PDB file of C-alpha atoms in Angstrom:
ATOM      1  CA  MET H  21       0.000   0.000   0.000  1.00  0.00           C
ATOM      2  CA  THR H  22       1.226   3.465  -0.874  1.00  0.00           C
ATOM      3  CA  SER H  23       1.191   6.145   1.830  1.00  0.00           C
ATOM      4  CA  LYS H  24       1.208   9.900   1.118  1.00  0.00           C
ATOM      5  CA  LYS H  25       1.292  12.958   3.365  1.00  0.00           C
ATOM      6  CA  VAL H  26      -1.199  15.686   2.418  1.00  0.00           C
ATOM      7  CA  ILE H  27      -1.432  19.131   4.019  1.00  0.00           C
ATOM      8  CA  LEU H  28      -4.653  21.146   4.391  1.00  0.00           C
ATOM      9  CA  ALA H  29      -3.622  24.809   4.141  1.00  0.00           C
ATOM     10  CA  GLY H  30      -5.344  28.189   3.828  1.00  0.00           C
ATOM     11  CA  SER H  31      -6.560  31.118   5.908  1.00  0.00           C
ATOM     12  CA  PHE H  32      -8.328  30.896   9.264  1.00  0.00           C
ATOM     13  CA  GLY H  33     -11.996  29.911   9.178  1.00  0.00           C
ATOM     14  CA  VAL H  34     -12.146  28.611   5.591  1.00  0.00           C
ATOM     15  CA  GLY H  35     -13.228  25.114   6.650  1.00  0.00           C
ATOM     16  CA  LYS H  36     -10.000  23.112   6.659  1.00  0.00           C
ATOM     17  CA  THR H  37     -10.905  21.249   9.848  1.00  0.00           C
ATOM     18  CA  SER H  38     -14.457  20.719   8.602  1.00  0.00           C
ATOM     19  CA  LEU H  39     -13.116  19.186   5.365  1.00  0.00           C
ATOM     20  CA  PHE H  40     -10.739  17.062   7.485  1.00  0.00           C
ATOM     21  CA  ASN H  41     -13.628  15.837   9.662  1.00  0.00           C
ATOM     22  CA  GLN H  42     -15.944  15.246   6.687  1.00  0.00           C
ATOM     23  CA  PHE H  43     -13.274  13.196   4.880  1.00  0.00           C
ATOM     24  CA  ILE H  44     -11.963  11.218   7.866  1.00  0.00           C
ATOM     25  CA  TYR H  45     -15.151  10.783   9.946  1.00  0.00           C
ATOM     26  CA  SER H  46     -18.015  11.700   7.556  1.00  0.00           C
ATOM     27  CA  LYS H  47     -19.258  14.297  10.030  1.00  0.00           C
ATOM     28  CA  PHE H  48     -19.733  18.056  10.275  1.00  0.00           C
ATOM     29  CA  ASP H  49     -19.919  20.301  13.334  1.00  0.00           C
ATOM     30  CA  ASP H  50     -21.206  23.892  13.193  1.00  0.00           C
ATOM     31  CA  LYS H  51     -19.019  24.942  16.138  1.00  0.00           C
ATOM     32  CA  TYR H  52     -15.898  26.853  15.108  1.00  0.00           C
ATOM     33  CA  LEU H  53     -12.774  25.951  17.032  1.00  0.00           C
ATOM     34  CA  THR H  54      -9.454  27.362  15.882  1.00  0.00           C
ATOM     35  CA  THR H  55      -6.843  24.727  15.124  1.00  0.00           C
ATOM     36  CA  ILE H  56      -3.737  25.245  17.215  1.00  0.00           C
ATOM     37  CA  GLY H  57      -0.636  23.745  15.669  1.00  0.00           C
ATOM     38  CA  VAL H  58      -1.518  20.676  13.643  1.00  0.00           C
ATOM     39  CA  LYS H  59      -4.014  17.816  13.738  1.00  0.00           C
ATOM     40  CA  VAL H  60      -3.075  14.575  11.954  1.00  0.00           C
ATOM     41  CA  ASN H  61      -5.102  11.516  10.985  1.00  0.00           C
ATOM     42  CA  LYS H  62      -5.123   8.960   8.203  1.00  0.00           C
ATOM     43  CA  LYS H  63      -7.623   7.272   5.970  1.00  0.00           C
ATOM     44  CA  VAL H  64      -7.181   4.515   3.431  1.00  0.00           C
ATOM     45  CA  ILE H  65      -8.947   5.134   0.140  1.00  0.00           C
ATOM     46  CA  LYS H  66      -9.289   2.893  -2.888  1.00  0.00           C
ATOM     47  CA  ILE H  67      -8.465   4.366  -6.289  1.00  0.00           C
ATOM     48  CA  ASP H  68      -8.683   2.234  -9.412  1.00  0.00           C
ATOM     49  CA  ASP H  69      -8.065  -1.004  -7.460  1.00  0.00           C
ATOM     50  CA  LYS H  70      -5.106   0.506  -5.585  1.00  0.00           C
ATOM     51  CA  GLU H  71      -5.084   1.368  -1.898  1.00  0.00           C
ATOM     52  CA  LEU H  72      -3.720   4.731  -0.823  1.00  0.00           C
ATOM     53  CA  SER H  73      -3.140   5.668   2.785  1.00  0.00           C
ATOM     54  CA  VAL H  74      -3.656   9.433   3.061  1.00  0.00           C
ATOM     55  CA  LEU H  75      -1.896  10.943   6.072  1.00  0.00           C
ATOM     56  CA  LEU H  76      -3.824  14.204   6.353  1.00  0.00           C
ATOM     57  CA  TRP H  77      -2.341  17.151   8.238  1.00  0.00           C
ATOM     58  CA  ASP H  78      -4.767  19.925   9.212  1.00  0.00           C
ATOM     59  CA  ILE H  79      -2.523  22.898  10.013  1.00  0.00           C
ATOM     60  CA  ALA H  80      -3.452  26.151  11.717  1.00  0.00           C
ATOM     61  CA  GLY H  81      -4.571  28.925   9.361  1.00  0.00           C
ATOM     62  CA  GLU H  82      -2.269  30.843   7.002  1.00  0.00           C
ATOM     63  CA  VAL H  83       0.478  29.584   4.745  1.00  0.00           C
ATOM     64  CA  SER H  84       3.242  32.176   5.017  1.00  0.00           C
ATOM     65  CA  GLN H  85       6.498  30.999   6.527  1.00  0.00           C
ATOM     66  CA  ASP H  86       6.299  33.466   9.418  1.00  0.00           C
ATOM     67  CA  LYS H  87       3.041  31.839  10.598  1.00  0.00           C
ATOM     68  CA  VAL H  88       3.453  28.133   9.715  1.00  0.00           C
ATOM     69  CA  PRO H  89       6.732  26.273  10.233  1.00  0.00           C
ATOM     70  CA  VAL H  90       8.164  25.075   6.920  1.00  0.00           C
ATOM     71  CA  THR H  91       8.927  21.780   8.665  1.00  0.00           C
ATOM     72  CA  TYR H  92       5.173  20.934   8.567  1.00  0.00           C
ATOM     73  CA  PHE H  93       5.517  20.650   4.782  1.00  0.00           C
ATOM     74  CA  LEU H  94       8.559  18.331   4.825  1.00  0.00           C
ATOM     75  CA  GLY H  95       7.755  15.001   3.210  1.00  0.00           C
ATOM     76  CA  ALA H  96       4.392  16.194   1.890  1.00  0.00           C
ATOM     77  CA  SER H  97       3.332  14.852  -1.484  1.00  0.00           C
ATOM     78  CA  GLY H  98       0.369  17.183  -1.812  1.00  0.00           C
ATOM     79  CA  VAL H  99      -1.393  20.261  -0.497  1.00  0.00           C
ATOM     80  CA  ILE H 100      -5.064  21.107  -0.486  1.00  0.00           C
ATOM     81  CA  TYR H 101      -5.235  24.905  -0.360  1.00  0.00           C
ATOM     82  CA  VAL H 102      -8.689  25.916   0.884  1.00  0.00           C
ATOM     83  CA  PHE H 103     -10.427  29.270   0.567  1.00  0.00           C
ATOM     84  CA  ASP H 104     -13.940  30.324   1.610  1.00  0.00           C
ATOM     85  CA  LEU H 105     -16.245  30.933  -1.367  1.00  0.00           C
ATOM     86  CA  SER H 106     -18.444  33.161   0.812  1.00  0.00           C
ATOM     87  CA  ARG H 107     -15.588  35.406   2.065  1.00  0.00           C
ATOM     88  CA  PRO H 108     -13.721  37.295  -0.697  1.00  0.00           C
ATOM     89  CA  THR H 109     -11.023  38.357   1.783  1.00  0.00           C
ATOM     90  CA  THR H 110      -9.792  34.740   1.682  1.00  0.00           C
ATOM     91  CA  PHE H 111      -9.129  35.043  -2.087  1.00  0.00           C
ATOM     92  CA  LYS H 112      -6.541  37.815  -1.908  1.00  0.00           C
ATOM     93  CA  ASN H 113      -3.410  35.775  -1.089  1.00  0.00           C
ATOM     94  CA  ILE H 114      -4.159  32.796  -3.331  1.00  0.00           C
ATOM     95  CA  PRO H 115      -1.638  33.486  -6.147  1.00  0.00           C
ATOM     96  CA  GLU H 116       1.237  34.261  -3.760  1.00  0.00           C
ATOM     97  CA  ASP H 117       0.419  31.344  -1.453  1.00  0.00           C
ATOM     98  CA  ILE H 118       0.213  28.875  -4.350  1.00  0.00           C
ATOM     99  CA  GLU H 119       3.598  30.055  -5.678  1.00  0.00           C
ATOM    100  CA  TYR H 120       5.090  29.707  -2.188  1.00  0.00           C
ATOM    101  CA  LEU H 121       3.668  26.184  -1.861  1.00  0.00           C
ATOM    102  CA  LYS H 122       5.006  25.183  -5.295  1.00  0.00           C
ATOM    103  CA  GLY H 123       8.471  26.222  -4.110  1.00  0.00           C
ATOM    104  CA  ILE H 124       8.209  24.166  -0.916  1.00  0.00           C
ATOM    105  CA  LEU H 125       6.628  21.061  -2.475  1.00  0.00           C
ATOM    106  CA  ASN H 126       9.031  20.753  -5.374  1.00  0.00           C
ATOM    107  CA  GLY H 127       6.583  19.173  -7.822  1.00  0.00           C
ATOM    108  CA  GLY H 128       3.970  17.836  -5.401  1.00  0.00           C
ATOM    109  CA  ALA H 129       0.264  17.924  -6.230  1.00  0.00           C
ATOM    110  CA  ILE H 130      -1.613  21.087  -5.243  1.00  0.00           C
ATOM    111  CA  ARG H 131      -5.384  21.392  -5.320  1.00  0.00           C
ATOM    112  CA  LEU H 132      -7.046  24.794  -4.971  1.00  0.00           C
ATOM    113  CA  VAL H 133     -10.426  24.297  -3.297  1.00  0.00           C
ATOM    114  CA  GLY H 134     -13.287  26.728  -2.804  1.00  0.00           C
ATOM    115  CA  ASN H 135     -15.169  25.541   0.283  1.00  0.00           C
ATOM    116  CA  LYS H 136     -18.600  26.449   1.698  1.00  0.00           C
ATOM    117  CA  ARG H 137     -20.331  25.873  -1.649  1.00  0.00           C
ATOM    118  CA  ASP H 138     -23.626  25.561   0.248  1.00  0.00           C
ATOM    119  CA  LEU H 139     -23.475  29.291   1.138  1.00  0.00           C
ATOM    120  CA  ILE H 140     -23.433  30.674  -2.422  1.00  0.00           C
ATOM    121  CA  THR H 141     -25.579  30.461  -5.551  1.00  0.00           C
ATOM    122  CA  ASP H 142     -24.496  29.070  -8.922  1.00  0.00           C
ATOM    123  CA  GLU H 143     -24.379  32.645 -10.233  1.00  0.00           C
ATOM    124  CA  GLN H 144     -22.073  33.723  -7.399  1.00  0.00           C
ATOM    125  CA  LEU H 145     -19.840  30.706  -8.059  1.00  0.00           C
ATOM    126  CA  ASN H 146     -19.514  31.693 -11.725  1.00  0.00           C
ATOM    127  CA  GLN H 147     -18.649  35.287 -10.716  1.00  0.00           C
ATOM    128  CA  ILE H 148     -15.929  34.024  -8.363  1.00  0.00           C
ATOM    129  CA  LYS H 149     -14.458  31.839 -11.125  1.00  0.00           C
ATOM    130  CA  GLU H 150     -14.298  34.902 -13.395  1.00  0.00           C
ATOM    131  CA  GLN H 151     -12.741  37.225 -10.815  1.00  0.00           C
ATOM    132  CA  LEU H 152      -9.977  34.927  -9.539  1.00  0.00           C
ATOM    133  CA  ASP H 153      -6.533  35.323 -11.089  1.00  0.00           C
ATOM    134  CA  ILE H 154      -6.014  31.576 -10.865  1.00  0.00           C
ATOM    135  CA  PRO H 155      -8.519  28.810 -11.688  1.00  0.00           C
ATOM    136  CA  PHE H 156      -9.535  26.572  -8.818  1.00  0.00           C
ATOM    137  CA  ASP H 157      -9.931  22.817  -9.010  1.00  0.00           C
ATOM    138  CA  ILE H 158     -13.199  22.140  -7.205  1.00  0.00           C
ATOM    139  CA  ALA H 159     -15.954  23.709  -5.080  1.00  0.00           C
ATOM    140  CA  THR H 160     -16.785  21.725  -1.944  1.00  0.00           C
ATOM    141  CA  SER H 161     -19.091  21.900   1.023  1.00  0.00           C
ATOM    142  CA  ALA H 162     -17.760  20.299   4.174  1.00  0.00           C
ATOM    143  CA  LYS H 163     -21.239  20.799   5.653  1.00  0.00           C
ATOM    144  CA  THR H 164     -23.179  18.832   3.030  1.00  0.00           C
ATOM    145  CA  GLY H 165     -20.271  16.666   1.883  1.00  0.00           C
ATOM    146  CA  GLU H 166     -20.595  17.964  -1.695  1.00  0.00           C
ATOM    147  CA  ASN H 167     -17.499  17.051  -3.734  1.00  0.00           C
ATOM    148  CA  VAL H 168     -15.404  16.124  -0.667  1.00  0.00           C
ATOM    149  CA  GLU H 169     -14.848  12.505  -1.720  1.00  0.00           C
ATOM    150  CA  GLN H 170     -14.317  13.658  -5.313  1.00  0.00           C
ATOM    151  CA  LEU H 171     -11.596  16.057  -4.133  1.00  0.00           C
ATOM    152  CA  PHE H 172      -9.675  13.308  -2.357  1.00  0.00           C
ATOM    153  CA  GLU H 173     -10.155  10.801  -5.187  1.00  0.00           C
ATOM    154  CA  ASP H 174      -8.812  13.339  -7.694  1.00  0.00           C
ATOM    155  CA  LEU H 175      -5.845  14.194  -5.475  1.00  0.00           C
ATOM    156  CA  GLY H 176      -5.235  10.513  -4.733  1.00  0.00           C
ATOM    157  CA  ARG H 177      -5.102   9.736  -8.452  1.00  0.00           C
ATOM    158  CA  ALA H 178      -2.521  12.498  -8.946  1.00  0.00           C
ATOM    159  CA  LEU H 179      -0.477  11.194  -6.001  1.00  0.00           C
ATOM    160  CA  LEU H 180      -0.446   7.662  -7.391  1.00  0.00           C
ATOM    161  CA  ASP H 181       0.640   8.741 -10.898  1.00  0.00           C
TER     162      ASP H 181
END
């Protein structure tokens, strides 16, 4: 079985922990608790008859090196960078953060994820896609579970290739 380390990164309050909990435990909690440091768990997923053990690291908000130790990213094969579709302030650092992550990961898989899909309309989603300087990979809702499994299957496929 192949094992890969994946980091959940992004600003505070974008739903990283909720995505973590939805993926690992298939549950959602409305209570907001700030992640302090890092929370780690693993889940085995099956992709095209192969088993992949995803070691998922949910790190405290922000990506910049002055806020998150670079050592958290050591050995990571992928990063899921999460932003909040309902809070435009979480869009502003996306290009710089993605470039920073590309430098740290050295060729690892990066997925840009708009979370909280349940809080916006289809029209708003299309407007966000038009206004962002960088296209994002998928819109998810940790609350409803929309596209959460799809996100991890897509990333898992990239990690196995």
